[in-house]
mmCIF file with all atom_site columns, C-alpha atoms in Angstrom:
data_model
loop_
_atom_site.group_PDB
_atom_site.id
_atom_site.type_symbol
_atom_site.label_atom_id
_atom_site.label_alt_id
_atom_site.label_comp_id
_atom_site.label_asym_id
_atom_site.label_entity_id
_atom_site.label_seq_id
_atom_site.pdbx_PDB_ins_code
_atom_site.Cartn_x
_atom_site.Cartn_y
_atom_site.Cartn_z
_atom_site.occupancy
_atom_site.B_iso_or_equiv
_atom_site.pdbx_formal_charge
_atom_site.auth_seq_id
_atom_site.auth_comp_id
_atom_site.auth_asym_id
_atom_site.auth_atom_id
_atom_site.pdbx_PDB_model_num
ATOM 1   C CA . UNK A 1 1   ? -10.876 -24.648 9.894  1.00 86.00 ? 1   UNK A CA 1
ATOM 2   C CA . UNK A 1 2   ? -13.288 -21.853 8.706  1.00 89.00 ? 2   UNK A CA 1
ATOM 3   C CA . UNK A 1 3   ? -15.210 -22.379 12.436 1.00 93.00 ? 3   UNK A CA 1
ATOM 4   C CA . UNK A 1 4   ? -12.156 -22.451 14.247 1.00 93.00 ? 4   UNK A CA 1
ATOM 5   C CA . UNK A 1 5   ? -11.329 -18.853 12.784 1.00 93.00 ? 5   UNK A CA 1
ATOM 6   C CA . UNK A 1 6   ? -14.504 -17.877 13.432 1.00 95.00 ? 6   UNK A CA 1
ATOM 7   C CA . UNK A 1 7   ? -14.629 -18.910 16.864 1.00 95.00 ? 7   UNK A CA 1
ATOM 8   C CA . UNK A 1 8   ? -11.094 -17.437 17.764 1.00 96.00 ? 8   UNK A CA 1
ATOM 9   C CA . UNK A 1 9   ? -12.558 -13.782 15.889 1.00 96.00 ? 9   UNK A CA 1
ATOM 10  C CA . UNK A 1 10  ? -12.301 -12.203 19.247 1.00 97.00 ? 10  UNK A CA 1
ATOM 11  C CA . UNK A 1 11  ? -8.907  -12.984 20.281 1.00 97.00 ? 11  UNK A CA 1
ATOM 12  C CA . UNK A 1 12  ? -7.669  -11.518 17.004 1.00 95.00 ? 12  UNK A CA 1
ATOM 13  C CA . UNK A 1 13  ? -9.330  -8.409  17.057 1.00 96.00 ? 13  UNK A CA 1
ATOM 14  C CA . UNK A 1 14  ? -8.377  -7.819  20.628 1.00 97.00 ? 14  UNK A CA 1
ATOM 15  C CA . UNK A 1 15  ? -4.544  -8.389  19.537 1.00 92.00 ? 15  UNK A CA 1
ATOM 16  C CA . UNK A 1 16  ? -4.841  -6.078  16.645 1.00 89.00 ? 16  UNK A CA 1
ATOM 17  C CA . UNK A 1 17  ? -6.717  -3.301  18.738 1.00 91.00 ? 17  UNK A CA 1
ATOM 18  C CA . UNK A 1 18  ? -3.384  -1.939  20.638 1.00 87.00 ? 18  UNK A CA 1
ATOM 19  C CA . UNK A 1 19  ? -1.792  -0.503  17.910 1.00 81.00 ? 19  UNK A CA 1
ATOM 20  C CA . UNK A 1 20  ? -4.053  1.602   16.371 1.00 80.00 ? 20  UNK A CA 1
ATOM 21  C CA . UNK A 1 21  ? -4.467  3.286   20.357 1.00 82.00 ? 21  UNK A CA 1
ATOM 22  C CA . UNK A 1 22  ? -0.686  3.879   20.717 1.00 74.00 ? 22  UNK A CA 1
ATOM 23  C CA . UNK A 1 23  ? -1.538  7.465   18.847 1.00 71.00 ? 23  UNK A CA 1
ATOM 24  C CA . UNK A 1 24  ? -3.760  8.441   21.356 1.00 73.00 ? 24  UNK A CA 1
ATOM 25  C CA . UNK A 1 25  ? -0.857  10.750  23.471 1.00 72.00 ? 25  UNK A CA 1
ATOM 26  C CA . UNK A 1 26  ? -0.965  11.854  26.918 1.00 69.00 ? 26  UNK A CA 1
ATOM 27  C CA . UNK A 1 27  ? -2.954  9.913   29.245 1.00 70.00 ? 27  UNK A CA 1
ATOM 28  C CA . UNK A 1 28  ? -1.760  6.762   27.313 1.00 75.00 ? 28  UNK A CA 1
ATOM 29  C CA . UNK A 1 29  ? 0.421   5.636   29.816 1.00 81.00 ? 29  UNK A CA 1
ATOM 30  C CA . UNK A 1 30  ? 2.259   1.924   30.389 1.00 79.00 ? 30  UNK A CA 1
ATOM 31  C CA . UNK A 1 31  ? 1.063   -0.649  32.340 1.00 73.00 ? 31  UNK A CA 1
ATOM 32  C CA . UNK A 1 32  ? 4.766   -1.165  33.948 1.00 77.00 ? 32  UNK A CA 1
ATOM 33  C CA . UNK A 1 33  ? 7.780   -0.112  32.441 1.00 73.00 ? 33  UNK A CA 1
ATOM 34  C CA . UNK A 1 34  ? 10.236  -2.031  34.642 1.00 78.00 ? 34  UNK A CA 1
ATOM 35  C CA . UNK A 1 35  ? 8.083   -5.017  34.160 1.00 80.00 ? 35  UNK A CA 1
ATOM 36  C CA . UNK A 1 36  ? 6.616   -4.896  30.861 1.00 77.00 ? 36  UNK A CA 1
ATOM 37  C CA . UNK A 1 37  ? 8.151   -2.139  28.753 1.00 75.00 ? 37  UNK A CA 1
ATOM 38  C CA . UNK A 1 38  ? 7.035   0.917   26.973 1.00 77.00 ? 38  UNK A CA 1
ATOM 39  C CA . UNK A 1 39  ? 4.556   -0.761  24.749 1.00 78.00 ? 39  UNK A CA 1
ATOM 40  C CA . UNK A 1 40  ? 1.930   -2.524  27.118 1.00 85.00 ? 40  UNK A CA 1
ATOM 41  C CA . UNK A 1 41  ? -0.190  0.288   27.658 1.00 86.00 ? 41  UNK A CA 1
ATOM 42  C CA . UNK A 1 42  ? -3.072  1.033   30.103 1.00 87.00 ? 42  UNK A CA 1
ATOM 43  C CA . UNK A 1 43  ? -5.406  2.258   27.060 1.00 89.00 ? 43  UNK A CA 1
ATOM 44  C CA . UNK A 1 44  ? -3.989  -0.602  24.805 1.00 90.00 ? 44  UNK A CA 1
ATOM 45  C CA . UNK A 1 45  ? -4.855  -3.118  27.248 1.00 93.00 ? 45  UNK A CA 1
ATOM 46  C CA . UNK A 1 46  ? -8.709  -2.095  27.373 1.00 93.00 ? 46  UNK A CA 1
ATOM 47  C CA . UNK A 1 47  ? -8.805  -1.541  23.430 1.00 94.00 ? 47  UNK A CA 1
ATOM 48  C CA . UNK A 1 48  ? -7.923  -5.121  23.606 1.00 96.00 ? 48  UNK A CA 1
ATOM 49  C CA . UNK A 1 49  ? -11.125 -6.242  25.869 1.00 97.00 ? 49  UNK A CA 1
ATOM 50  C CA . UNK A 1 50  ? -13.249 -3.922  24.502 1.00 97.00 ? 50  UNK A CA 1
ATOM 51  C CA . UNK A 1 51  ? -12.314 -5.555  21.229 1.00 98.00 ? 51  UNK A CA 1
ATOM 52  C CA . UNK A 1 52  ? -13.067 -9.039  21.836 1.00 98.00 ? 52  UNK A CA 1
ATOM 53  C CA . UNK A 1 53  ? -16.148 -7.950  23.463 1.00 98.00 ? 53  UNK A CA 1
ATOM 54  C CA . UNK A 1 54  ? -17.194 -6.390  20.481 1.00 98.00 ? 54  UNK A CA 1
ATOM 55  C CA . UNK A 1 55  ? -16.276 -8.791  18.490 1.00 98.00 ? 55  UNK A CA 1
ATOM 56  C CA . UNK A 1 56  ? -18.049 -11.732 20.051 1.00 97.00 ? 56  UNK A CA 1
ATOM 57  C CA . UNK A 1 57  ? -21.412 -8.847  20.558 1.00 97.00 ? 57  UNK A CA 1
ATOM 58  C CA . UNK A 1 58  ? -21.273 -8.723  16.363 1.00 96.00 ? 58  UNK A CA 1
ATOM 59  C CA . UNK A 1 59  ? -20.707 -12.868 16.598 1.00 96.00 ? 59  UNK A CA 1
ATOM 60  C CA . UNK A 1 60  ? -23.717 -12.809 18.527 1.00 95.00 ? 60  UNK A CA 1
ATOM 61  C CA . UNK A 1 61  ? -25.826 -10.281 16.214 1.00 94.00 ? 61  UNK A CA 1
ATOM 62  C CA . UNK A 1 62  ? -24.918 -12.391 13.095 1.00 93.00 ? 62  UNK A CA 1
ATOM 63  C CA . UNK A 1 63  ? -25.673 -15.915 14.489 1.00 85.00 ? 63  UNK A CA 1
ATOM 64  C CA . UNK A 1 64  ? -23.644 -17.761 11.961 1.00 90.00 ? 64  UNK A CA 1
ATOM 65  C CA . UNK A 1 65  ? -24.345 -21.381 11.220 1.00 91.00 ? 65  UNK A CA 1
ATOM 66  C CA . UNK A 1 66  ? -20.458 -22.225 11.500 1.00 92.00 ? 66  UNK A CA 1
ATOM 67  C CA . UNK A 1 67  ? -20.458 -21.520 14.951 1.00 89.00 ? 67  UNK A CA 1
ATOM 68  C CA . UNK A 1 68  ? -19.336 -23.537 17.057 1.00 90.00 ? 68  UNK A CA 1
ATOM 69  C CA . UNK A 1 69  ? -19.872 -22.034 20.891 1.00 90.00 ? 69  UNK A CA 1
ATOM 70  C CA . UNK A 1 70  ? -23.240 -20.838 21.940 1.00 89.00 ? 70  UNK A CA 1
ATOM 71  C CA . UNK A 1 71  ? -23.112 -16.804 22.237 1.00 92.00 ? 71  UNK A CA 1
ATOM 72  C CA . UNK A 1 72  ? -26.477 -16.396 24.450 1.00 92.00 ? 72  UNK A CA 1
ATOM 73  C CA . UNK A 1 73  ? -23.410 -15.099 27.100 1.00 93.00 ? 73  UNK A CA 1
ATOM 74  C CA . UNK A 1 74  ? -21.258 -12.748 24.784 1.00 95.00 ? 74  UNK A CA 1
ATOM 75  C CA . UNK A 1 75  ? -20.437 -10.802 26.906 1.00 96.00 ? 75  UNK A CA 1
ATOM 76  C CA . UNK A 1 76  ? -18.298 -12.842 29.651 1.00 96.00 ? 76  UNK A CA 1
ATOM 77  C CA . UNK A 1 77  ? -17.492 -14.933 25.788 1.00 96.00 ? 77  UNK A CA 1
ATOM 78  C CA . UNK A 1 78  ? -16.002 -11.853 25.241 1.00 97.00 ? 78  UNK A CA 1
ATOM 79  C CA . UNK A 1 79  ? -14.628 -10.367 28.255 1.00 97.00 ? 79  UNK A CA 1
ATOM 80  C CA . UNK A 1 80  ? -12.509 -13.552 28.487 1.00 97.00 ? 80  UNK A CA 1
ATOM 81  C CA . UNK A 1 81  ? -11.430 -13.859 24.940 1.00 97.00 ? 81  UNK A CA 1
ATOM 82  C CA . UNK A 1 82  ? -10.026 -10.192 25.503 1.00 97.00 ? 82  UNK A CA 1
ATOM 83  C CA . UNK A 1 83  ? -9.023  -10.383 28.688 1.00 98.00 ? 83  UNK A CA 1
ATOM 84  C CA . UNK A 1 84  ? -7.203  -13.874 27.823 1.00 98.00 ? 84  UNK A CA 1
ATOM 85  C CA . UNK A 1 85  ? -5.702  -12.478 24.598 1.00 97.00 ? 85  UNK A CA 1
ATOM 86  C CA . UNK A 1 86  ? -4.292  -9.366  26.312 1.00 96.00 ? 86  UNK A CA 1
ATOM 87  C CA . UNK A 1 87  ? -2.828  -11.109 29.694 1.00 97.00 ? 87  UNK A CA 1
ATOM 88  C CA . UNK A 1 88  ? -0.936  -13.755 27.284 1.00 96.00 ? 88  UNK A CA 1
ATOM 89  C CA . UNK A 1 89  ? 0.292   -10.853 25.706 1.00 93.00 ? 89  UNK A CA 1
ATOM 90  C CA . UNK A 1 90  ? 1.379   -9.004  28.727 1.00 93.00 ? 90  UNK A CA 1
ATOM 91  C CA . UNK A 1 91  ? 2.987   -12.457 30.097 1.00 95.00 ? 91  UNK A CA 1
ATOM 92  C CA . UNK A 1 92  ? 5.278   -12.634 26.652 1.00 92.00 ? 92  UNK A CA 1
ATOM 93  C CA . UNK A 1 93  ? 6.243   -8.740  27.378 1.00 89.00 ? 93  UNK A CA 1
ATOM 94  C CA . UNK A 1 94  ? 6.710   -9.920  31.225 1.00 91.00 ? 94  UNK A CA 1
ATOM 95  C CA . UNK A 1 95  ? 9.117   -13.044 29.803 1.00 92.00 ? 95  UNK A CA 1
ATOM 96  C CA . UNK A 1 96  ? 10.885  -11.168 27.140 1.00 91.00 ? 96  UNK A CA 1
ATOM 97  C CA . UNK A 1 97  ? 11.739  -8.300  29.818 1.00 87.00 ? 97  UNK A CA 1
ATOM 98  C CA . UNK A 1 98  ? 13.459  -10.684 32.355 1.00 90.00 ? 98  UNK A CA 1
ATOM 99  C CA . UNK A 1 99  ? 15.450  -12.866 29.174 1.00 93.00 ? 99  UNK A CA 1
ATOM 100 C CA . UNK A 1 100 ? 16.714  -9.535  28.043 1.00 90.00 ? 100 UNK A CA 1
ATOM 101 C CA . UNK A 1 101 ? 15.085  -9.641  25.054 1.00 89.00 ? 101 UNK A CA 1
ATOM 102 C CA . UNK A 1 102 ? 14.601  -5.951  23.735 1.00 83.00 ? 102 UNK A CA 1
ATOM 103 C CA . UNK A 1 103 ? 10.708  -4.430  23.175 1.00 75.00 ? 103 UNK A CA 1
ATOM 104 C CA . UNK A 1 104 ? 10.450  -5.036  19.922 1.00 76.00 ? 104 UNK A CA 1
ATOM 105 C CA . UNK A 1 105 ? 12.639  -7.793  19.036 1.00 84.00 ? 105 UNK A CA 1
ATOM 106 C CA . UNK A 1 106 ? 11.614  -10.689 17.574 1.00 86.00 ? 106 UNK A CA 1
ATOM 107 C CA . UNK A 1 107 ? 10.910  -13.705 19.339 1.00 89.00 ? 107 UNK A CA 1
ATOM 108 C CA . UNK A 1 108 ? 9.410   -16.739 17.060 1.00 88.00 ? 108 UNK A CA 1
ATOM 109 C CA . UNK A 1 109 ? 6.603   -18.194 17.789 1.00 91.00 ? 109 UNK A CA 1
ATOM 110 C CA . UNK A 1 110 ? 6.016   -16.368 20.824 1.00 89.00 ? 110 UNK A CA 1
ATOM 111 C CA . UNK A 1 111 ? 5.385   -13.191 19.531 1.00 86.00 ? 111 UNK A CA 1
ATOM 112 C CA . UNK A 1 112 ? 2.621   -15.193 17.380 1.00 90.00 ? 112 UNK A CA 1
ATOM 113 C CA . UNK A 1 113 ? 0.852   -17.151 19.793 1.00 94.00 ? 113 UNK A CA 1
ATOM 114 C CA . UNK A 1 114 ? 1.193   -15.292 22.988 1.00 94.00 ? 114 UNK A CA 1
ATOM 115 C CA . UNK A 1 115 ? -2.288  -14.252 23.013 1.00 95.00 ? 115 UNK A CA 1
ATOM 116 C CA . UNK A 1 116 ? -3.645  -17.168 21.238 1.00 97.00 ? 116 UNK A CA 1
ATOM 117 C CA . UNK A 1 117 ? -2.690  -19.166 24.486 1.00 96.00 ? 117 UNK A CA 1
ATOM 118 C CA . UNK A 1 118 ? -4.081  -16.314 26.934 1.00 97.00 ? 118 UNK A CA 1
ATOM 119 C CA . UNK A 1 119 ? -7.519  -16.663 25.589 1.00 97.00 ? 119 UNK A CA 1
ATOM 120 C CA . UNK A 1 120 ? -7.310  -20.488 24.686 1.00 97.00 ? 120 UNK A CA 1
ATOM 121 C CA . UNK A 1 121 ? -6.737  -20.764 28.705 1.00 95.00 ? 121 UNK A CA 1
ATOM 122 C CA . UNK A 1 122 ? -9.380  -18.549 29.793 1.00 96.00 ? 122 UNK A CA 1
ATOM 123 C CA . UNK A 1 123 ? -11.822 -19.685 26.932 1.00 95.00 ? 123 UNK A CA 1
ATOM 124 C CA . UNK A 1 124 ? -10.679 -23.343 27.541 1.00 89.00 ? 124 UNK A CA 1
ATOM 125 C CA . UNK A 1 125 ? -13.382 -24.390 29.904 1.00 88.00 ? 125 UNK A CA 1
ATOM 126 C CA . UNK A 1 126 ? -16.429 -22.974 28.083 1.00 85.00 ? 126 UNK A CA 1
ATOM 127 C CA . UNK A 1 127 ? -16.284 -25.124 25.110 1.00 87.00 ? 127 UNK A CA 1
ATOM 128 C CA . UNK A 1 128 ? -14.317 -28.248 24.133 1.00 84.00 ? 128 UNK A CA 1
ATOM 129 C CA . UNK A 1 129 ? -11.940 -28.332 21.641 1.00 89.00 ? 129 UNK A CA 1
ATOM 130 C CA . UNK A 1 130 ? -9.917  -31.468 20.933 1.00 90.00 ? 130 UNK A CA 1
ATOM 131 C CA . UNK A 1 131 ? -5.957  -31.411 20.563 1.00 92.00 ? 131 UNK A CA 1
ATOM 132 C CA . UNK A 1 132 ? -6.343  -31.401 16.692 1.00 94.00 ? 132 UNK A CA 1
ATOM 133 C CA . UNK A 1 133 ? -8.115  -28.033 17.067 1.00 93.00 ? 133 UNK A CA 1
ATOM 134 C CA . UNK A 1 134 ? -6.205  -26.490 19.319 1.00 94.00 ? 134 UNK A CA 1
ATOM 135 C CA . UNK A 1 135 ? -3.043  -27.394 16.565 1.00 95.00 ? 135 UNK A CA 1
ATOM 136 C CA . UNK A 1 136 ? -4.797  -25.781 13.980 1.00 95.00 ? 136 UNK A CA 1
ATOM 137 C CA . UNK A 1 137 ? -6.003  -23.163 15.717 1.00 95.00 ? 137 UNK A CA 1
ATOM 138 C CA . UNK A 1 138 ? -1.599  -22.367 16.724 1.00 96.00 ? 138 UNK A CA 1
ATOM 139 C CA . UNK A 1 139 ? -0.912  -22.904 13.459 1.00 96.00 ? 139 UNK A CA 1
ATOM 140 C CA . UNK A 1 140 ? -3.664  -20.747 11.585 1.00 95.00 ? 140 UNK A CA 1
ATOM 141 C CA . UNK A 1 141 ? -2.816  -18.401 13.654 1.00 95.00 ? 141 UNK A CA 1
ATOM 142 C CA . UNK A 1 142 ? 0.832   -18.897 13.728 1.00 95.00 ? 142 UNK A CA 1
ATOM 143 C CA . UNK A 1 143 ? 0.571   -18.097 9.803  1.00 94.00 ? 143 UNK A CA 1
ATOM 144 C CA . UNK A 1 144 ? -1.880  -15.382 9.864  1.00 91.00 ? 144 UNK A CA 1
ATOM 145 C CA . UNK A 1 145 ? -0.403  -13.354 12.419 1.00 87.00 ? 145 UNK A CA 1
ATOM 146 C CA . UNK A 1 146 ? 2.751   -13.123 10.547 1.00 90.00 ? 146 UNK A CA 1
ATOM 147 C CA . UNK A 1 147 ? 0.918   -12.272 7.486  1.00 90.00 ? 147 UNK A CA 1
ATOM 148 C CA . UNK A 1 148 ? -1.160  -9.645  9.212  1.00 85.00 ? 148 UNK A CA 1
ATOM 149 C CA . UNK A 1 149 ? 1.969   -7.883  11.433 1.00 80.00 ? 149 UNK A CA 1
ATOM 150 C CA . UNK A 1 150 ? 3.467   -7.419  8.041  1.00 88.00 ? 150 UNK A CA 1
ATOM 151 C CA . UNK A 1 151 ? 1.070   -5.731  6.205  1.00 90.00 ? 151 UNK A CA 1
ATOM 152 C CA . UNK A 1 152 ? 0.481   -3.420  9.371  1.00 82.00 ? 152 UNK A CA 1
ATOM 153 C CA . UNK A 1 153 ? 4.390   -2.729  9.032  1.00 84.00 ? 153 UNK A CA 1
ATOM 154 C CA . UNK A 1 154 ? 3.840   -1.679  5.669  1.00 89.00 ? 154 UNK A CA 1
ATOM 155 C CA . UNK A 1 155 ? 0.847   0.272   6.242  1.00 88.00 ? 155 UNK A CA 1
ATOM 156 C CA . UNK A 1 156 ? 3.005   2.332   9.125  1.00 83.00 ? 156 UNK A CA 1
ATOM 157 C CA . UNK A 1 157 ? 0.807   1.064   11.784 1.00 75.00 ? 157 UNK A CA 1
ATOM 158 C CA . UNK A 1 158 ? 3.082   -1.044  13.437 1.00 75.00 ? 158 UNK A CA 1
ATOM 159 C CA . UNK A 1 159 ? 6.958   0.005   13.949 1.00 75.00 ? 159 UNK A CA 1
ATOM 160 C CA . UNK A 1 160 ? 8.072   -4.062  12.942 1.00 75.00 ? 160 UNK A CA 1
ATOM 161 C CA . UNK A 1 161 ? 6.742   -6.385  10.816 1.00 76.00 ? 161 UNK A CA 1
ATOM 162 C CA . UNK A 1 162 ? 6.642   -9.033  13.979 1.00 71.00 ? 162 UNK A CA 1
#
């Protein structure tokens, strides 16, 4: 479980990277308000690659023994972890806008795992994963994005604990 955390580092840190940019005022602009809301921003969007790329650059600095994907090519590792993470995001926005489902409102388990299946499905073909880990991979994350959106909510960083 520990490798499968470790492995899907990226994709977290590029979903918890938007937030922290939606202070940065002005030039922030959405992606598409008709078709993705308010909160899928331009400058959001690229803190999200540029966090996955990071994250898989430090992955690649620490060479830990629990790894379980070969990070000679971080960088396109990480490009598509972000990249992945960010467009699954931006398809739940795209779903949730054409349901009528307000920005903002909850919408269990997709507001959980819609980046966790963006970067599984760009990821997907550079390492092999069996169904069990893919499972545990949805439902660590399931679990730990819950846990984490909360304690943003209480920390005033994000405007709902979902």
């Amino acid at each position: 479980m520990l490798q499968l955390a470790y492995f899907m580092l990226p994709a977290y840190c590029a979903n918890m990277a938007p937030p922290f940019v939606r202070f940065w005022h002005g030039w922030n602009r959405p992606i598409s308000r008709r078709w993705l809301g308010d909160h899928k921003t331009v400058v959001g969007f690229l803190a999200g690659v540029c966090a996955g790329v990071l994250a898989t650059a430090m992955q690649r600095l620490v060479d830990s023994p629990i790894a379980i994907v070969d990070y000679r090519h971080w960088l396109a590792l990480g490009l598509l972890f972000g990249t992945g993470a960010m467009l699954g995001d931006a398809f739940k926005s795209f779903a949730k806008r054409r349901l009528h489902i307000a920005p903002g409102e909850r919408w269990i388990p997709f507001d959980q795992l819609d980046f966790v299946i963006g970067a599984l499905i760009l990821v997907g073909p550079r390492i092999e994963l069996g169904w069990a880990d893919v499972v545990l991979v949805l439902a660590l994350s399931f679990v730990a994005d819950l846990m984490v959106n909360w304690l943003a909510f209480r920390c005033g960083i994000k405007d709902s604990p979902w």
